[in-house]
């Protein structure tokens, strides 16, 4: 099954590298990220691509994307320092988090950032004071649309159209540049029509603001592009074709400047998390269930298995008849169970010391890893 995700050459490299190293660790295949970036470029030739740093903030990933001419979407001044430290120009950076302290806005502004996203009055007033004249994206609340996705970003972000209109007017009054709307259809969004609904909403906001004499110039379509996990998705080219069709449908020949902020879709498939079976256990002699405890869990890389939301393809070199397992992590916390309701099938011969490979684990793994929970160190990353 690994061959459904990686070429023979890639897989040989992964196995050879993994045999001699203490697990757990993440391997990132930089060539795959480069290839995906080109696919985004080809699929969306007119869009500016702002890599969502939070998905995998590894220096090697950021440096590669910098060299490929990527822009960067940051969530905090700490991510900002990381990208600026690599020589990225601040005009290649968007501060896309709607939740930020006033003094962090000021710090980003002092360092040259002039593009922000916002969704509430308090933030707009802070932006006007700390980042005068900056361009602002107003984020649309996407509650209904994001609930379809595997990792929704609903409720917490964005605001309703009426409030968005008022905020844009306030921003203009306060000397900011109301630049456009932004949305995020939910992370790991496999339903392509989600973009149709979002673009339609964005379009109606352009019209609404136009009536108020505010001319939005741009639309930021966020992230949401899926990675191939246990359930495969359509290729990126299919997403691009459909989304470009929606753009034509809703905007005709007046398509605004386009921004994209892919995270998972750009780096997800390029990562392989290598772990080891600590033990295989049953709770009684007659128990039909096997608990497989691995040295990686919710707290050191597999956070997105919470609620069994993201289902990684799991591979072992062991072969033979298989049976149901419950997969759990190494810590003394009963929350540290990755999959219990969804039954993964692993070989009955699986035992302590066997390696387990979690495929398509390049996004939201290393960056989610705790620094010391139960004494376990943060997840290491190697770049091949
Ligand atoms: C503002 C913003 N942009 C982009 C992303 C990246 O989303 P994804 O990883 O689904 O592509 C996120 C994810 O949280 C986000 O909050």
Coordinates of C-alpha atoms and ligand atoms in Angstrom, one line a residue:
X1 CA 0.0 0.0 0.0
X2 CA 3.0 2.4 0.5
X3 CA 3.4 2.2 -3.3
X4 CA 0.0 4.0 -3.6
X5 CA 1.7 7.0 -1.9
X6 CA 5.4 6.9 -2.8
X7 CA 7.5 5.8 -5.7
X8 CA 9.8 2.7 -5.5
X9 CA 12.8 5.0 -5.3
X10 CA 11.3 7.2 -2.6
X11 CA 10.3 4.2 -0.5
X12 CA 13.7 2.6 -0.7
X13 CA 15.2 5.8 0.5
X14 CA 12.7 6.0 3.4
X15 CA 13.3 2.4 4.5
X16 CA 17.1 2.6 4.2
X17 CA 17.1 5.8 6.3
X18 CA 14.7 4.4 8.9
X19 CA 16.4 1.1 9.7
X20 CA 19.2 2.5 11.7
X21 CA 17.6 5.3 13.6
X22 CA 15.9 5.6 16.9
X23 CA 12.2 6.3 16.4
X24 CA 9.9 8.2 16.4
X25 CA 10.8 10.8 13.8
X26 CA 9.4 12.5 10.7
X27 CA 11.0 12.2 7.3
X28 CA 10.2 15.0 4.9
X29 CA 10.8 14.5 1.2
X30 CA 11.6 18.0 -0.1
X31 CA 11.3 17.0 -3.7
X32 CA 7.6 16.2 -3.2
X33 CA 7.0 19.6 -1.7
X34 CA 8.7 21.2 -4.7
X35 CA 6.5 19.1 -7.1
X36 CA 3.3 20.1 -5.2
X37 CA 4.3 23.7 -5.3
X38 CA 4.6 23.5 -9.1
X39 CA 1.2 21.9 -9.3
X40 CA -0.3 24.7 -7.3
X41 CA 1.4 27.2 -9.7
X42 CA 0.2 25.3 -12.7
X43 CA -3.4 24.9 -11.4
X44 CA -3.7 28.5 -10.3
X45 CA -1.4 30.5 -12.6
X46 CA -2.8 33.9 -11.5
X47 CA -2.8 33.3 -7.8
X48 CA -0.2 34.3 -5.3
X49 CA 0.7 31.3 -3.1
X50 CA 1.2 32.1 0.6
X51 CA 2.4 28.9 2.3
X52 CA 0.7 28.5 5.7
X53 CA 3.8 28.2 7.8
X54 CA 1.9 26.5 10.7
X55 CA 1.5 23.3 8.7
X56 CA 5.2 22.5 8.8
X57 CA 7.5 25.3 10.0
X58 CA 10.8 23.4 9.4
X59 CA 13.6 25.7 8.2
X60 CA 14.4 23.4 5.3
X61 CA 10.7 23.5 4.1
X62 CA 10.6 27.3 4.4
X63 CA 13.9 27.8 2.7
X64 CA 12.8 25.6 -0.2
X65 CA 9.6 27.5 -0.7
X66 CA 11.4 30.8 -0.4
X67 CA 13.7 29.7 -3.2
X68 CA 10.7 28.7 -5.3
X69 CA 9.3 32.2 -4.9
X70 CA 6.5 31.4 -2.4
X71 CA 4.9 34.0 -0.2
X72 CA 4.1 33.1 3.4
X73 CA 1.0 33.2 5.6
X74 CA 2.0 33.6 9.3
X75 CA 0.0 33.0 12.5
X76 CA 2.3 34.8 14.9
X77 CA 5.3 37.1 15.2
X78 CA 7.3 34.0 16.0
X79 CA 6.6 32.6 12.6
X80 CA 7.3 36.0 11.2
X81 CA 10.8 36.1 12.7
X82 CA 11.4 32.6 11.3
X83 CA 10.7 33.6 7.7
X84 CA 12.3 37.0 8.0
X85 CA 15.4 35.2 9.4
X86 CA 15.6 33.3 6.1
X87 CA 15.8 36.5 4.2
X88 CA 12.2 36.6 3.1
X89 CA 11.0 40.1 2.3
X90 CA 8.2 41.4 4.6
X91 CA 6.2 42.2 1.6
X92 CA 6.0 38.5 0.9
X93 CA 4.3 37.9 4.2
X94 CA 0.6 38.1 5.2
X95 CA -0.4 38.1 8.9
X96 CA -3.4 35.8 8.4
X97 CA -4.3 35.1 12.0
X98 CA -7.4 37.2 13.0
X99 CA -6.4 36.8 16.7
X100 CA -3.4 38.9 17.6
X101 CA -2.2 41.2 20.3
X102 CA -2.0 44.9 19.5
X103 CA 1.8 45.0 20.3
X104 CA 2.4 42.0 18.0
X105 CA 0.6 43.9 15.2
X106 CA 2.9 46.9 15.9
X107 CA 6.0 44.6 15.9
X108 CA 5.0 43.0 12.5
X109 CA 4.4 46.5 11.1
X110 CA 7.7 47.8 12.3
X111 CA 9.3 44.8 10.6
X112 CA 7.6 45.7 7.3
X113 CA 4.4 43.6 7.2
X114 CA 1.6 45.5 5.5
X115 CA -1.0 42.8 4.9
X116 CA -3.3 41.5 7.6
X117 CA -6.6 39.5 8.0
X118 CA -9.3 40.6 10.4
X119 CA -12.8 39.8 11.5
X120 CA -13.7 42.0 14.5
X121 CA -13.9 45.6 15.5
X122 CA -11.3 45.5 18.3
X123 CA -8.7 44.0 15.9
X124 CA -9.5 46.6 13.2
X125 CA -9.0 49.4 15.7
X126 CA -5.7 47.8 16.8
X127 CA -4.6 47.5 13.1
X128 CA -5.5 51.2 12.5
X129 CA -3.4 52.3 15.4
X130 CA -0.5 49.9 15.1
X131 CA -0.3 49.3 11.4
X132 CA -1.7 52.5 9.8
X133 CA -2.5 52.3 6.1
X134 CA -2.1 48.5 5.9
X135 CA -4.1 46.3 3.5
X136 CA -6.8 44.2 5.2
X137 CA -8.6 41.0 4.3
X138 CA -12.0 40.6 6.0
X139 CA -12.6 37.0 6.8
X140 CA -16.0 35.5 6.1
X141 CA -17.6 33.2 8.6
X142 CA -17.9 29.8 6.9
X143 CA -19.7 27.8 9.4
X144 CA -21.9 25.7 7.2
X145 CA -19.3 25.0 4.6
X146 CA -16.4 24.0 6.9
X147 CA -18.5 21.4 8.8
X148 CA -18.0 19.1 5.8
X149 CA -14.3 19.1 6.2
X150 CA -12.3 16.6 8.2
X151 CA -10.6 19.3 10.3
X152 CA -13.1 22.2 10.4
X153 CA -12.0 25.7 11.2
X154 CA -15.6 26.8 11.9
X155 CA -17.2 29.3 14.3
X156 CA -14.0 30.7 15.7
X157 CA -13.0 32.6 12.6
X158 CA -14.7 35.2 10.4
X159 CA -17.9 37.2 10.7
X160 CA -21.3 37.5 9.1
X161 CA -21.7 39.6 5.9
X162 CA -23.4 42.5 7.7
X163 CA -20.7 42.8 10.2
X164 CA -18.0 42.4 7.5
X165 CA -19.5 45.3 5.6
X166 CA -19.5 47.5 8.7
X167 CA -15.9 46.5 9.5
X168 CA -14.7 47.4 6.0
X169 CA -16.4 50.8 6.3
X170 CA -14.8 51.4 9.7
X171 CA -11.4 50.3 8.4
X172 CA -11.6 52.8 5.5
X173 CA -12.7 55.5 8.0
X174 CA -9.7 54.8 10.2
X175 CA -7.2 55.0 7.2
X176 CA -6.7 51.3 6.5
X177 CA -7.0 49.9 3.0
X178 CA -9.9 47.5 2.9
X179 CA -8.3 45.2 0.3
X180 CA -10.6 42.2 0.0
X181 CA -12.3 39.2 1.5
X182 CA -10.8 36.0 2.8
X183 CA -12.2 32.6 3.6
X184 CA -11.2 29.1 4.6
X185 CA -13.4 26.2 3.6
X186 CA -12.1 24.0 6.4
X187 CA -8.9 22.0 6.5
X188 CA -8.8 18.6 4.6
X189 CA -11.8 19.8 2.6
X190 CA -12.6 16.9 0.2
X191 CA -15.9 18.4 -1.1
X192 CA -14.9 20.6 -4.0
X193 CA -18.4 22.4 -4.1
X194 CA -17.4 23.9 -0.7
X195 CA -15.3 26.4 -2.8
X196 CA -18.4 27.1 -5.0
X197 CA -20.4 28.2 -2.0
X198 CA -17.5 30.2 -0.6
X199 CA -16.7 32.0 -3.8
X200 CA -20.4 32.9 -4.3
X201 CA -20.5 34.4 -0.8
X202 CA -17.3 36.4 -1.5
X203 CA -18.8 37.6 -4.8
X204 CA -21.9 38.9 -3.1
X205 CA -19.7 40.8 -0.6
X206 CA -17.8 42.5 -3.4
X207 CA -21.2 43.7 -4.7
X208 CA -22.4 44.8 -1.3
X209 CA -19.2 46.7 -0.6
X210 CA -19.3 48.3 -4.1
X211 CA -22.7 49.8 -3.2
X212 CA -20.9 51.4 -0.2
X213 CA -18.2 52.8 -2.5
X214 CA -15.6 50.3 -1.3
X215 CA -13.9 48.5 -4.1
X216 CA -12.4 45.3 -2.9
X217 CA -9.4 44.2 -5.1
X218 CA -8.6 40.7 -3.9
X219 CA -10.0 37.4 -2.7
X220 CA -8.0 35.2 -0.4
X221 CA -9.2 31.6 -0.8
X222 CA -7.2 30.3 2.2
X223 CA -6.2 26.7 2.4
X224 CA -8.3 23.5 2.8
X225 CA -6.7 21.6 -0.1
X226 CA -6.6 18.0 1.0
X227 CA -3.8 15.4 1.2
X228 CA -4.2 11.8 0.3
X229 CA -4.8 10.0 3.6
X230 CA -6.4 6.5 4.0
X231 CA -9.3 7.9 1.9
X232 CA -7.8 9.3 -1.2
X233 CA -9.0 12.6 -2.8
X234 CA -9.1 14.0 -6.3
X235 CA -5.8 15.2 -7.7
X236 CA -5.0 18.9 -7.2
X237 CA -5.5 19.5 -10.9
X238 CA -9.2 18.5 -10.5
X239 CA -9.6 21.0 -7.6
X240 CA -8.0 23.7 -9.6
X241 CA -10.1 23.0 -12.7
X242 CA -13.3 23.2 -10.7
X243 CA -12.3 26.2 -8.6
X244 CA -11.3 28.1 -11.7
X245 CA -14.7 27.2 -13.2
X246 CA -16.4 28.6 -10.1
X247 CA -14.4 31.8 -10.4
X248 CA -15.5 32.3 -13.9
X249 CA -19.1 31.5 -13.0
X250 CA -19.3 34.0 -10.2
X251 CA -16.9 36.8 -11.3
X252 CA -17.1 36.5 -15.1
X253 CA -14.2 38.4 -16.6
X254 CA -13.8 40.6 -13.4
X255 CA -11.9 38.0 -11.4
X256 CA -10.1 39.8 -8.6
X257 CA -6.4 39.3 -7.5
X258 CA -6.3 35.8 -6.1
X259 CA -4.5 34.6 -3.0
X260 CA -4.1 31.0 -1.7
X261 CA -2.8 29.8 1.6
X262 CA -2.2 26.1 1.3
X263 CA -0.7 24.2 4.2
X264 CA -1.7 20.6 4.3
X265 CA -2.2 20.3 0.5
X266 CA 1.4 21.5 -0.1
X267 CA 3.3 19.5 2.6
X268 CA 1.0 16.7 3.9
X269 CA 1.9 13.9 1.5
X270 CA 5.7 14.7 1.7
X271 CA 6.0 13.4 5.3
X272 CA 6.4 9.9 6.7
X273 CA 6.3 9.4 10.4
X274 CA 8.3 6.4 11.5
X275 CA 7.5 4.8 14.8
X276 CA 8.1 1.5 16.7
X277 CA 5.7 -0.9 18.4
X278 CA 6.3 -0.6 22.1
X279 CA 4.1 -3.5 23.0
X280 CA 1.0 -5.4 21.9
X281 CA -1.5 -6.2 24.7
X282 CA -4.8 -7.7 25.5
X283 CA -6.9 -6.9 28.5
X284 CA -7.9 -10.5 29.3
X285 CA -6.9 -13.9 28.0
X286 CA -10.1 -14.1 25.9
X287 CA -10.0 -10.5 24.7
X288 CA -10.4 -10.4 20.9
X289 CA -9.0 -6.9 20.7
X290 CA -5.3 -6.1 20.5
X291 CA -4.0 -2.9 21.8
X292 CA -0.9 -1.8 19.8
X293 CA 1.1 0.8 21.7
X294 CA 3.5 2.8 19.6
X295 CA 6.2 5.3 20.5
X296 CA 4.3 8.0 18.7
X297 CA 0.9 9.3 19.9
X298 CA -1.5 12.2 20.2
X299 CA 1.1 14.2 22.1
X300 CA 4.2 13.8 20.0
X301 CA 2.9 14.1 16.4
X302 CA -0.5 12.6 15.9
X303 CA -2.7 15.4 17.4
X304 CA -5.0 15.3 14.3
X305 CA -6.1 11.8 15.2
X306 CA -8.2 13.5 17.9
X307 CA -11.7 12.4 17.3
X308 CA -10.2 10.1 14.7
X309 CA -10.5 13.0 12.3
X310 CA -7.4 12.4 10.2
X311 CA -6.9 8.8 9.3
X312 CA -3.3 8.2 8.2
X313 CA -2.4 5.3 6.0
X314 CA -0.5 2.9 8.4
X315 CA 2.1 0.5 7.0
X316 CA 4.3 -2.2 8.5
X317 CA 6.7 -4.5 6.7
X318 CA 5.2 -7.5 8.7
X319 CA 3.0 -9.6 6.5
X320 CA 0.5 -12.4 7.0
X321 CA -3.1 -12.6 8.3
X322 CA -4.4 -9.4 9.9
X323 CA -6.9 -8.5 12.6
X324 CA -8.4 -5.5 14.3
X325 CA -6.2 -3.3 16.5
X326 CA -6.6 -0.3 18.8
X327 CA -3.8 2.1 18.1
X328 CA -2.5 4.0 21.1
X329 CA 0.4 6.3 22.1
X330 CA 3.2 5.9 24.7
X331 CA 2.1 8.3 27.4
X332 CA 0.3 7.8 30.7
X333 CA -2.7 9.6 29.5
X334 CA -5.9 7.8 28.5
X335 CA -6.6 10.5 25.9
X336 CA -3.5 9.2 24.0
X337 CA -5.5 6.7 21.8
X338 CA -5.4 7.4 18.1
X339 CA -7.9 4.9 16.7
X340 CA -10.4 2.8 18.6
X341 CA -13.7 3.1 16.8
X342 CA -12.3 2.9 13.3
X343 CA -10.6 -0.5 13.2
X344 CA -7.2 -0.6 11.5
X345 CA -6.2 -4.0 10.4
X346 CA -2.6 -5.0 11.2
X347 CA -0.8 -8.3 11.0
X348 CA -1.4 -10.8 13.8
X349 CA 2.4 -11.3 13.9
X350 CA 3.1 -7.7 14.9
X351 CA 5.3 -7.4 18.0
X352 CA 7.5 -5.1 20.0
X353 CA 10.2 -3.5 18.0
X354 CA 8.4 -3.6 14.6
X355 CA 8.4 -0.4 12.8
X356 CA 5.2 1.3 11.8
X357 CA 5.1 4.0 9.1
X358 CA 2.4 6.7 9.2
X359 CA 2.1 8.0 5.6
X360 CA 1.1 11.5 4.4
X361 CA 2.2 12.9 7.8
X362 CA 4.0 16.0 6.7
X363 CA 1.4 18.5 7.9
X364 CA 0.5 19.4 11.5
X365 CA 2.6 16.7 13.1
X366 CA 6.0 18.0 14.1
X367 CA 4.5 21.5 14.8
X368 CA 1.9 20.0 17.1
X369 CA 4.3 17.8 19.1
X370 CA 4.5 18.6 22.8
X371 CA 7.9 19.7 24.1
X372 CA 8.1 17.4 27.2
X373 CA 4.8 15.6 27.9
X374 CA 5.7 12.6 30.1
X375 CA 9.3 13.4 29.4
X376 CA 9.2 12.5 25.8
X377 CA 11.1 14.9 23.5
X378 CA 9.5 16.7 20.6
X379 CA 9.3 14.9 17.4
X380 CA 12.5 15.0 15.4
X381 CA 12.4 15.8 11.7
X382 CA 14.9 14.7 9.0
X383 CA 14.8 16.1 5.5
X384 CA 15.7 13.9 2.5
Ligands
LIG1 C1 -5.6 31.5 7.9 C2 -5.2 30.2 7.5 N1 -4.8 30.0 6.2 C3 -4.4 28.8 5.8 C4 -4.4 27.7 6.6 C5 -3.9 26.4 6.1 O1 -5.0 25.5 5.9 P1 -4.7 24.0 5.2 O2 -3.7 23.4 6.0 O3 -6.0 23.4 5.3 O4 -4.3 24.3 3.8 C6 -4.9 27.8 7.9 C7 -5.0 26.6 8.8 O5 -5.3 26.6 9.9 C8 -5.3 29.1 8.4 O6 -5.8 29.2 9.6

